[in-house]
Amino acid sequence: MGWINKYIFLIIFLILITSLFSGCASLNSKKFLERETFRKEEKTGAKGWWYAKFRMDWPKDAEPLWHMDPLLAHRVIAPVLSRYSEEISLWRFHRRAAPDASGHQFSFIFYADPQVADRVFASIRSNRILKDMKSAGIILEDVYDDTGRISKPNVEDTSDRNWSLPIQKSWPYFIMGVSQTWLDLIEQGVVQRGKIDRSASCRDILAFYKGVNEDIGATWQKEGQHAFLHHLNALFGYEPLVIYEKRLTTF
């Protein structure tokens, strides 16, 4: 009977050892899969800021073609926003014109993952209006960020570093609302003036958006103080703010 007991003990021991190793293997496999899933989610879920910049021709001693900005916003960027609205967390426009290397430049800035940024840039590059304006020499170049790495991962990374951190983090939401308002004014201005013919030349398209830009400028001058500045001040409880004023003075 002693050898039978030894045999049974050996079988039980082998079963325990086998279970232990298979359990470790299963646990290790599970941990490996969890790590790989986390890495995959981390890679695909990471977001950052991306820039699409458009530099316009600006002849010396001439005014910038400010109406090119609403044209680009409405005819090039608006379709992209409509298509990828659920995948772009934050976005805004930036307009500038200064006598430097960048000159007159319009920018579309958005917060999304690199895969979405690739698709957005591809859609912009394929836009017919953009191609026509480049061929006509009105747009000198369009530049896009490299999506190979995320250089601006934080929400506050494109805000002014001179601001406090709370403002840096909240400002992107404010300026997105402002940009949306401006884009909506452009769309309403286009509707009011009537649709422009699809076969219109670049010159005709520019003239059309020049009128739209002037309409928006007039609206801003007439209604901007109350509609925007007053209500913004009211939102902050009519607290006074510091205004830095530059003016010529004689003594």
PDB file of C-alpha atoms in Angstrom:
ATOM      1  CA  MET A   1       0.000   0.000   0.000  1.00  0.00           C
ATOM      2  CA  GLY A   2       2.981   2.283   0.624  1.00  0.00           C
ATOM      3  CA  TRP A   3       3.905   2.480  -3.044  1.00  0.00           C
ATOM      4  CA  ILE A   4       0.291   3.324  -3.918  1.00  0.00           C
ATOM      5  CA  ASN A   5       0.297   6.231  -1.485  1.00  0.00           C
ATOM      6  CA  LYS A   6       3.602   7.433  -2.940  1.00  0.00           C
ATOM      7  CA  TYR A   7       2.158   7.146  -6.450  1.00  0.00           C
ATOM      8  CA  ILE A   8      -0.949   9.134  -5.530  1.00  0.00           C
ATOM      9  CA  PHE A   9       1.207  11.799  -3.831  1.00  0.00           C
ATOM     10  CA  LEU A  10       3.409  12.053  -6.936  1.00  0.00           C
ATOM     11  CA  ILE A  11       0.366  12.506  -9.188  1.00  0.00           C
ATOM     12  CA  ILE A  12      -1.079  15.212  -6.913  1.00  0.00           C
ATOM     13  CA  PHE A  13       2.304  16.956  -6.800  1.00  0.00           C
ATOM     14  CA  LEU A  14       2.607  16.934 -10.605  1.00  0.00           C
ATOM     15  CA  ILE A  15      -0.930  18.282 -10.952  1.00  0.00           C
ATOM     16  CA  LEU A  16      -0.145  21.136  -8.543  1.00  0.00           C
ATOM     17  CA  ILE A  17       3.095  21.990 -10.322  1.00  0.00           C
ATOM     18  CA  THR A  18       1.381  21.930 -13.719  1.00  0.00           C
ATOM     19  CA  SER A  19      -1.428  24.138 -12.428  1.00  0.00           C
ATOM     20  CA  LEU A  20       1.046  26.552 -10.904  1.00  0.00           C
ATOM     21  CA  PHE A  21       3.034  26.989 -14.103  1.00  0.00           C
ATOM     22  CA  SER A  22      -0.046  27.202 -16.313  1.00  0.00           C
ATOM     23  CA  GLY A  23      -1.486  29.743 -13.892  1.00  0.00           C
ATOM     24  CA  CYS A  24       1.706  31.821 -14.079  1.00  0.00           C
ATOM     25  CA  ALA A  25       1.718  31.570 -17.846  1.00  0.00           C
ATOM     26  CA  SER A  26      -1.921  32.613 -17.984  1.00  0.00           C
ATOM     27  CA  LEU A  27      -1.280  35.470 -15.576  1.00  0.00           C
ATOM     28  CA  ASN A  28       1.783  36.613 -17.518  1.00  0.00           C
ATOM     29  CA  SER A  29      -0.132  36.421 -20.800  1.00  0.00           C
ATOM     30  CA  LYS A  30      -2.944  38.427 -19.269  1.00  0.00           C
ATOM     31  CA  LYS A  31      -0.540  41.060 -17.970  1.00  0.00           C
ATOM     32  CA  PHE A  32       1.196  41.202 -21.359  1.00  0.00           C
ATOM     33  CA  LEU A  33      -2.095  41.693 -23.164  1.00  0.00           C
ATOM     34  CA  GLU A  34      -3.101  44.387 -20.674  1.00  0.00           C
ATOM     35  CA  ARG A  35       0.214  46.214 -21.202  1.00  0.00           C
ATOM     36  CA  GLU A  36      -0.059  45.966 -24.975  1.00  0.00           C
ATOM     37  CA  THR A  37      -3.664  47.178 -24.898  1.00  0.00           C
ATOM     38  CA  PHE A  38      -2.659  50.117 -22.698  1.00  0.00           C
ATOM     39  CA  ARG A  39       0.228  51.003 -25.017  1.00  0.00           C
ATOM     40  CA  LYS A  40      -2.041  50.810 -28.044  1.00  0.00           C
ATOM     41  CA  GLU A  41      -4.657  53.009 -26.356  1.00  0.00           C
ATOM     42  CA  GLU A  42      -1.954  55.389 -25.207  1.00  0.00           C
ATOM     43  CA  LYS A  43      -0.574  55.662 -28.745  1.00  0.00           C
ATOM     44  CA  THR A  44      -3.905  56.049 -30.530  1.00  0.00           C
ATOM     45  CA  GLY A  45      -5.536  58.138 -27.812  1.00  0.00           C
ATOM     46  CA  ALA A  46      -2.767  60.743 -27.467  1.00  0.00           C
ATOM     47  CA  LYS A  47      -3.705  64.167 -28.795  1.00  0.00           C
ATOM     48  CA  GLY A  48      -1.853  67.331 -29.645  1.00  0.00           C
ATOM     49  CA  TRP A  49      -2.073  70.689 -31.369  1.00  0.00           C
ATOM     50  CA  TRP A  50      -1.581  70.925 -35.144  1.00  0.00           C
ATOM     51  CA  TYR A  51      -1.161  73.905 -37.471  1.00  0.00           C
ATOM     52  CA  ALA A  52      -2.124  74.410 -41.098  1.00  0.00           C
ATOM     53  CA  LYS A  53      -0.693  77.754 -42.265  1.00  0.00           C
ATOM     54  CA  PHE A  54      -1.421  79.690 -45.431  1.00  0.00           C
ATOM     55  CA  ARG A  55       0.872  82.537 -46.487  1.00  0.00           C
ATOM     56  CA  MET A  56      -0.640  85.055 -48.874  1.00  0.00           C
ATOM     57  CA  ASP A  57       0.947  87.295 -51.464  1.00  0.00           C
ATOM     58  CA  TRP A  58       1.303  90.802 -50.054  1.00  0.00           C
ATOM     59  CA  PRO A  59       2.730  93.324 -52.526  1.00  0.00           C
ATOM     60  CA  LYS A  60       4.852  96.119 -51.108  1.00  0.00           C
ATOM     61  CA  ASP A  61       2.983  99.347 -50.282  1.00  0.00           C
ATOM     62  CA  ALA A  62      -0.369  97.541 -50.543  1.00  0.00           C
ATOM     63  CA  GLU A  63      -2.930  96.523 -47.946  1.00  0.00           C
ATOM     64  CA  PRO A  64      -3.077  92.838 -46.997  1.00  0.00           C
ATOM     65  CA  LEU A  65      -5.796  90.852 -48.735  1.00  0.00           C
ATOM     66  CA  TRP A  66      -7.729  90.427 -45.485  1.00  0.00           C
ATOM     67  CA  HIS A  67     -10.684  88.948 -47.367  1.00  0.00           C
ATOM     68  CA  MET A  68      -8.552  85.897 -48.192  1.00  0.00           C
ATOM     69  CA  ASP A  69      -8.932  84.820 -44.562  1.00  0.00           C
ATOM     70  CA  PRO A  70     -12.733  84.421 -44.585  1.00  0.00           C
ATOM     71  CA  LEU A  71     -12.462  82.795 -48.019  1.00  0.00           C
ATOM     72  CA  LEU A  72     -10.098  80.149 -46.652  1.00  0.00           C
ATOM     73  CA  ALA A  73     -12.143  79.710 -43.487  1.00  0.00           C
ATOM     74  CA  HIS A  74     -15.382  79.207 -45.414  1.00  0.00           C
ATOM     75  CA  ARG A  75     -14.308  77.341 -48.541  1.00  0.00           C
ATOM     76  CA  VAL A  76     -11.341  75.306 -47.263  1.00  0.00           C
ATOM     77  CA  ILE A  77     -11.612  74.815 -43.502  1.00  0.00           C
ATOM     78  CA  ALA A  78     -15.393  74.742 -42.908  1.00  0.00           C
ATOM     79  CA  PRO A  79     -15.852  71.490 -44.909  1.00  0.00           C
ATOM     80  CA  VAL A  80     -13.086  69.886 -42.851  1.00  0.00           C
ATOM     81  CA  LEU A  81     -14.687  70.987 -39.582  1.00  0.00           C
ATOM     82  CA  SER A  82     -18.029  69.596 -40.715  1.00  0.00           C
ATOM     83  CA  ARG A  83     -16.465  66.264 -41.622  1.00  0.00           C
ATOM     84  CA  TYR A  84     -14.272  65.813 -38.541  1.00  0.00           C
ATOM     85  CA  SER A  85     -16.235  67.721 -35.904  1.00  0.00           C
ATOM     86  CA  GLU A  86     -16.506  64.717 -33.582  1.00  0.00           C
ATOM     87  CA  GLU A  87     -12.788  63.975 -33.787  1.00  0.00           C
ATOM     88  CA  ILE A  88     -11.449  67.511 -33.272  1.00  0.00           C
ATOM     89  CA  SER A  89     -11.627  68.503 -29.600  1.00  0.00           C
ATOM     90  CA  LEU A  90     -10.593  72.137 -29.951  1.00  0.00           C
ATOM     91  CA  TRP A  91      -9.893  74.451 -32.880  1.00  0.00           C
ATOM     92  CA  ARG A  92      -9.451  78.085 -33.785  1.00  0.00           C
ATOM     93  CA  PHE A  93      -8.362  80.510 -36.473  1.00  0.00           C
ATOM     94  CA  HIS A  94      -5.442  82.904 -36.285  1.00  0.00           C
ATOM     95  CA  ARG A  95      -5.040  85.945 -38.544  1.00  0.00           C
ATOM     96  CA  ARG A  96      -1.961  88.103 -38.804  1.00  0.00           C
ATOM     97  CA  ALA A  97      -0.158  90.464 -41.174  1.00  0.00           C
ATOM     98  CA  ALA A  98       3.188  92.031 -40.336  1.00  0.00           C
ATOM     99  CA  PRO A  99       6.211  93.147 -42.420  1.00  0.00           C
ATOM    100  CA  ASP A 100       8.313  90.102 -41.555  1.00  0.00           C
ATOM    101  CA  ALA A 101       9.155  86.672 -42.937  1.00  0.00           C
ATOM    102  CA  SER A 102       5.656  85.296 -42.253  1.00  0.00           C
ATOM    103  CA  GLY A 103       3.905  88.308 -43.787  1.00  0.00           C
ATOM    104  CA  HIS A 104       0.159  87.874 -44.219  1.00  0.00           C
ATOM    105  CA  GLN A 105      -0.665  84.481 -42.806  1.00  0.00           C
ATOM    106  CA  PHE A 106      -3.892  82.683 -41.947  1.00  0.00           C
ATOM    107  CA  SER A 107      -3.756  79.625 -39.679  1.00  0.00           C
ATOM    108  CA  PHE A 108      -6.104  76.811 -38.741  1.00  0.00           C
ATOM    109  CA  ILE A 109      -5.068  75.349 -35.379  1.00  0.00           C
ATOM    110  CA  PHE A 110      -6.727  72.245 -33.939  1.00  0.00           C
ATOM    111  CA  TYR A 111      -6.380  69.662 -31.171  1.00  0.00           C
ATOM    112  CA  ALA A 112      -6.696  66.002 -32.209  1.00  0.00           C
ATOM    113  CA  ASP A 113      -4.751  62.756 -32.465  1.00  0.00           C
ATOM    114  CA  PRO A 114      -2.113  62.365 -35.212  1.00  0.00           C
ATOM    115  CA  GLN A 115      -4.276  60.066 -37.334  1.00  0.00           C
ATOM    116  CA  VAL A 116      -7.057  62.651 -37.480  1.00  0.00           C
ATOM    117  CA  ALA A 117      -4.493  65.381 -38.214  1.00  0.00           C
ATOM    118  CA  ASP A 118      -3.242  63.363 -41.198  1.00  0.00           C
ATOM    119  CA  ARG A 119      -6.758  63.090 -42.598  1.00  0.00           C
ATOM    120  CA  VAL A 120      -7.480  66.776 -41.983  1.00  0.00           C
ATOM    121  CA  PHE A 121      -4.291  67.846 -43.763  1.00  0.00           C
ATOM    122  CA  ALA A 122      -5.018  65.508 -46.686  1.00  0.00           C
ATOM    123  CA  SER A 123      -8.503  67.010 -47.065  1.00  0.00           C
ATOM    124  CA  ILE A 124      -7.120  70.544 -47.012  1.00  0.00           C
ATOM    125  CA  ARG A 125      -4.393  69.780 -49.564  1.00  0.00           C
ATOM    126  CA  SER A 126      -6.925  68.319 -52.000  1.00  0.00           C
ATOM    127  CA  ASN A 127      -9.222  71.363 -51.870  1.00  0.00           C
ATOM    128  CA  ARG A 128      -9.832  72.796 -55.341  1.00  0.00           C
ATOM    129  CA  ILE A 129     -10.119  76.426 -54.231  1.00  0.00           C
ATOM    130  CA  LEU A 130      -6.790  76.166 -52.423  1.00  0.00           C
ATOM    131  CA  LYS A 131      -5.135  74.697 -55.510  1.00  0.00           C
ATOM    132  CA  ASP A 132      -6.582  77.429 -57.728  1.00  0.00           C
ATOM    133  CA  MET A 133      -5.439  80.218 -55.399  1.00  0.00           C
ATOM    134  CA  LYS A 134      -1.941  78.744 -55.294  1.00  0.00           C
ATOM    135  CA  SER A 135      -1.811  78.450 -59.077  1.00  0.00           C
ATOM    136  CA  ALA A 136      -2.886  82.092 -59.353  1.00  0.00           C
ATOM    137  CA  GLY A 137      -0.066  83.148 -57.009  1.00  0.00           C
ATOM    138  CA  ILE A 138      -2.485  84.540 -54.428  1.00  0.00           C
ATOM    139  CA  ILE A 139      -1.454  81.928 -51.865  1.00  0.00           C
ATOM    140  CA  LEU A 140       2.309  81.570 -51.851  1.00  0.00           C
ATOM    141  CA  GLU A 141       2.543  78.458 -49.721  1.00  0.00           C
ATOM    142  CA  ASP A 142       0.622  76.192 -47.369  1.00  0.00           C
ATOM    143  CA  VAL A 143       2.548  74.559 -44.530  1.00  0.00           C
ATOM    144  CA  TYR A 144       1.471  71.674 -42.301  1.00  0.00           C
ATOM    145  CA  ASP A 145       2.864  70.298 -39.051  1.00  0.00           C
ATOM    146  CA  ASP A 146       4.726  67.000 -39.042  1.00  0.00           C
ATOM    147  CA  THR A 147       2.372  64.435 -37.487  1.00  0.00           C
ATOM    148  CA  GLY A 148       5.241  62.042 -36.810  1.00  0.00           C
ATOM    149  CA  ARG A 149       5.441  63.285 -33.246  1.00  0.00           C
ATOM    150  CA  ILE A 150       3.272  65.282 -30.872  1.00  0.00           C
ATOM    151  CA  SER A 151       5.243  68.375 -29.873  1.00  0.00           C
ATOM    152  CA  LYS A 152       2.325  70.203 -28.198  1.00  0.00           C
ATOM    153  CA  PRO A 153       0.350  67.596 -26.215  1.00  0.00           C
ATOM    154  CA  ASN A 154      -1.191  69.841 -23.556  1.00  0.00           C
ATOM    155  CA  VAL A 155      -4.288  71.974 -23.960  1.00  0.00           C
ATOM    156  CA  GLU A 156      -2.352  75.043 -22.809  1.00  0.00           C
ATOM    157  CA  ASP A 157       0.641  74.518 -25.127  1.00  0.00           C
ATOM    158  CA  THR A 158      -0.453  77.065 -27.750  1.00  0.00           C
ATOM    159  CA  SER A 159      -1.556  79.746 -25.284  1.00  0.00           C
ATOM    160  CA  ASP A 160       0.529  82.797 -24.426  1.00  0.00           C
ATOM    161  CA  ARG A 161       3.186  81.871 -21.855  1.00  0.00           C
ATOM    162  CA  ASN A 162       2.833  85.303 -20.252  1.00  0.00           C
ATOM    163  CA  TRP A 163      -0.643  84.382 -19.053  1.00  0.00           C
ATOM    164  CA  SER A 164      -1.388  82.584 -15.807  1.00  0.00           C
ATOM    165  CA  LEU A 165      -1.814  78.801 -16.093  1.00  0.00           C
ATOM    166  CA  PRO A 166      -5.600  78.868 -15.486  1.00  0.00           C
ATOM    167  CA  ILE A 167      -6.013  81.337 -18.361  1.00  0.00           C
ATOM    168  CA  GLN A 168      -3.676  79.294 -20.579  1.00  0.00           C
ATOM    169  CA  LYS A 169      -5.806  76.197 -20.002  1.00  0.00           C
ATOM    170  CA  SER A 170      -9.209  77.840 -20.423  1.00  0.00           C
ATOM    171  CA  TRP A 171      -8.451  80.265 -23.269  1.00  0.00           C
ATOM    172  CA  PRO A 172      -8.547  77.612 -26.064  1.00  0.00           C
ATOM    173  CA  TYR A 173     -12.232  77.043 -25.287  1.00  0.00           C
ATOM    174  CA  PHE A 174     -12.948  80.781 -25.385  1.00  0.00           C
ATOM    175  CA  ILE A 175     -11.184  81.379 -28.691  1.00  0.00           C
ATOM    176  CA  MET A 176     -12.862  78.352 -30.273  1.00  0.00           C
ATOM    177  CA  GLY A 177     -16.228  79.938 -29.517  1.00  0.00           C
ATOM    178  CA  VAL A 178     -15.041  83.236 -30.973  1.00  0.00           C
ATOM    179  CA  SER A 179     -13.777  81.474 -34.111  1.00  0.00           C
ATOM    180  CA  GLN A 180     -17.064  79.630 -34.487  1.00  0.00           C
ATOM    181  CA  THR A 181     -18.940  82.931 -34.208  1.00  0.00           C
ATOM    182  CA  TRP A 182     -16.731  84.527 -36.871  1.00  0.00           C
ATOM    183  CA  LEU A 183     -17.192  81.525 -39.180  1.00  0.00           C
ATOM    184  CA  ASP A 184     -20.950  81.662 -38.690  1.00  0.00           C
ATOM    185  CA  LEU A 185     -20.963  85.371 -39.591  1.00  0.00           C
ATOM    186  CA  ILE A 186     -19.075  84.499 -42.771  1.00  0.00           C
ATOM    187  CA  GLU A 187     -21.595  81.807 -43.669  1.00  0.00           C
ATOM    188  CA  GLN A 188     -24.518  84.166 -43.058  1.00  0.00           C
ATOM    189  CA  GLY A 189     -22.783  86.874 -45.111  1.00  0.00           C
ATOM    190  CA  VAL A 190     -22.366  84.445 -48.015  1.00  0.00           C
ATOM    191  CA  VAL A 191     -26.046  83.502 -47.878  1.00  0.00           C
ATOM    192  CA  GLN A 192     -27.141  87.145 -47.793  1.00  0.00           C
ATOM    193  CA  ARG A 193     -25.046  87.978 -50.843  1.00  0.00           C
ATOM    194  CA  GLY A 194     -26.182  84.917 -52.763  1.00  0.00           C
ATOM    195  CA  LYS A 195     -24.183  81.925 -53.886  1.00  0.00           C
ATOM    196  CA  ILE A 196     -21.278  82.554 -56.215  1.00  0.00           C
ATOM    197  CA  ASP A 197     -21.125  80.582 -59.456  1.00  0.00           C
ATOM    198  CA  ARG A 198     -18.995  77.410 -59.330  1.00  0.00           C
ATOM    199  CA  SER A 199     -17.205  78.432 -62.517  1.00  0.00           C
ATOM    200  CA  ALA A 200     -16.254  81.856 -61.102  1.00  0.00           C
ATOM    201  CA  SER A 201     -12.644  82.937 -61.562  1.00  0.00           C
ATOM    202  CA  CYS A 202     -10.262  83.556 -58.687  1.00  0.00           C
ATOM    203  CA  ARG A 203     -10.715  87.298 -59.238  1.00  0.00           C
ATOM    204  CA  ASP A 204     -14.519  86.975 -58.969  1.00  0.00           C
ATOM    205  CA  ILE A 205     -14.265  84.800 -55.860  1.00  0.00           C
ATOM    206  CA  LEU A 206     -11.922  87.312 -54.230  1.00  0.00           C
ATOM    207  CA  ALA A 207     -14.285  90.175 -55.030  1.00  0.00           C
ATOM    208  CA  PHE A 208     -17.204  88.240 -53.532  1.00  0.00           C
ATOM    209  CA  TYR A 209     -15.398  87.541 -50.248  1.00  0.00           C
ATOM    210  CA  LYS A 210     -14.098  91.097 -50.135  1.00  0.00           C
ATOM    211  CA  GLY A 211     -17.723  92.164 -49.842  1.00  0.00           C
ATOM    212  CA  VAL A 212     -18.397  89.521 -47.175  1.00  0.00           C
ATOM    213  CA  ASN A 213     -15.365  90.666 -45.193  1.00  0.00           C
ATOM    214  CA  GLU A 214     -16.504  94.291 -45.373  1.00  0.00           C
ATOM    215  CA  ASP A 215     -19.979  93.324 -44.147  1.00  0.00           C
ATOM    216  CA  ILE A 216     -18.483  91.514 -41.146  1.00  0.00           C
ATOM    217  CA  GLY A 217     -16.206  94.458 -40.415  1.00  0.00           C
ATOM    218  CA  ALA A 218     -19.184  96.801 -40.420  1.00  0.00           C
ATOM    219  CA  THR A 219     -21.087  94.471 -38.090  1.00  0.00           C
ATOM    220  CA  TRP A 220     -18.118  94.350 -35.711  1.00  0.00           C
ATOM    221  CA  GLN A 221     -17.805  98.149 -35.646  1.00  0.00           C
ATOM    222  CA  LYS A 222     -21.513  98.707 -35.105  1.00  0.00           C
ATOM    223  CA  GLU A 223     -22.439  95.862 -32.754  1.00  0.00           C
ATOM    224  CA  GLY A 224     -19.194  94.449 -31.386  1.00  0.00           C
ATOM    225  CA  GLN A 225     -19.059  96.653 -28.287  1.00  0.00           C
ATOM    226  CA  HIS A 226     -22.383  95.480 -26.886  1.00  0.00           C
ATOM    227  CA  ALA A 227     -22.748  92.016 -28.443  1.00  0.00           C
ATOM    228  CA  PHE A 228     -19.226  90.863 -27.562  1.00  0.00           C
ATOM    229  CA  LEU A 229     -17.290  93.155 -25.223  1.00  0.00           C
ATOM    230  CA  HIS A 230     -20.185  94.191 -22.982  1.00  0.00           C
ATOM    231  CA  HIS A 231     -21.472  90.638 -22.513  1.00  0.00           C
ATOM    232  CA  LEU A 232     -17.969  89.323 -21.951  1.00  0.00           C
ATOM    233  CA  ASN A 233     -17.506  91.922 -19.214  1.00  0.00           C
ATOM    234  CA  ALA A 234     -20.924  91.021 -17.769  1.00  0.00           C
ATOM    235  CA  LEU A 235     -19.903  87.351 -17.594  1.00  0.00           C
ATOM    236  CA  PHE A 236     -17.067  88.415 -15.281  1.00  0.00           C
ATOM    237  CA  GLY A 237     -19.429  90.407 -13.084  1.00  0.00           C
ATOM    238  CA  TYR A 238     -18.512  93.774 -14.607  1.00  0.00           C
ATOM    239  CA  GLU A 239     -15.138  93.647 -12.884  1.00  0.00           C
ATOM    240  CA  PRO A 240     -12.828  96.378 -14.226  1.00  0.00           C
ATOM    241  CA  LEU A 241      -9.682  95.297 -16.041  1.00  0.00           C
ATOM    242  CA  VAL A 242      -6.319  96.880 -16.738  1.00  0.00           C
ATOM    243  CA  ILE A 243      -5.922  98.351 -20.221  1.00  0.00           C
ATOM    244  CA  TYR A 244      -2.460  99.257 -21.465  1.00  0.00           C
ATOM    245  CA  GLU A 245      -2.779 102.252 -23.738  1.00  0.00           C
ATOM    246  CA  LYS A 246      -0.138 103.626 -26.064  1.00  0.00           C
ATOM    247  CA  ARG A 247      -0.490 107.239 -27.217  1.00  0.00           C
ATOM    248  CA  LEU A 248       1.586 110.227 -28.213  1.00  0.00           C
ATOM    249  CA  THR A 249       1.747 112.973 -25.591  1.00  0.00           C
ATOM    250  CA  THR A 250       3.469 116.361 -25.445  1.00  0.00           C
ATOM    251  CA  PHE A 251       4.451 118.295 -22.306  1.00  0.00           C
TER     252      PHE A 251
END
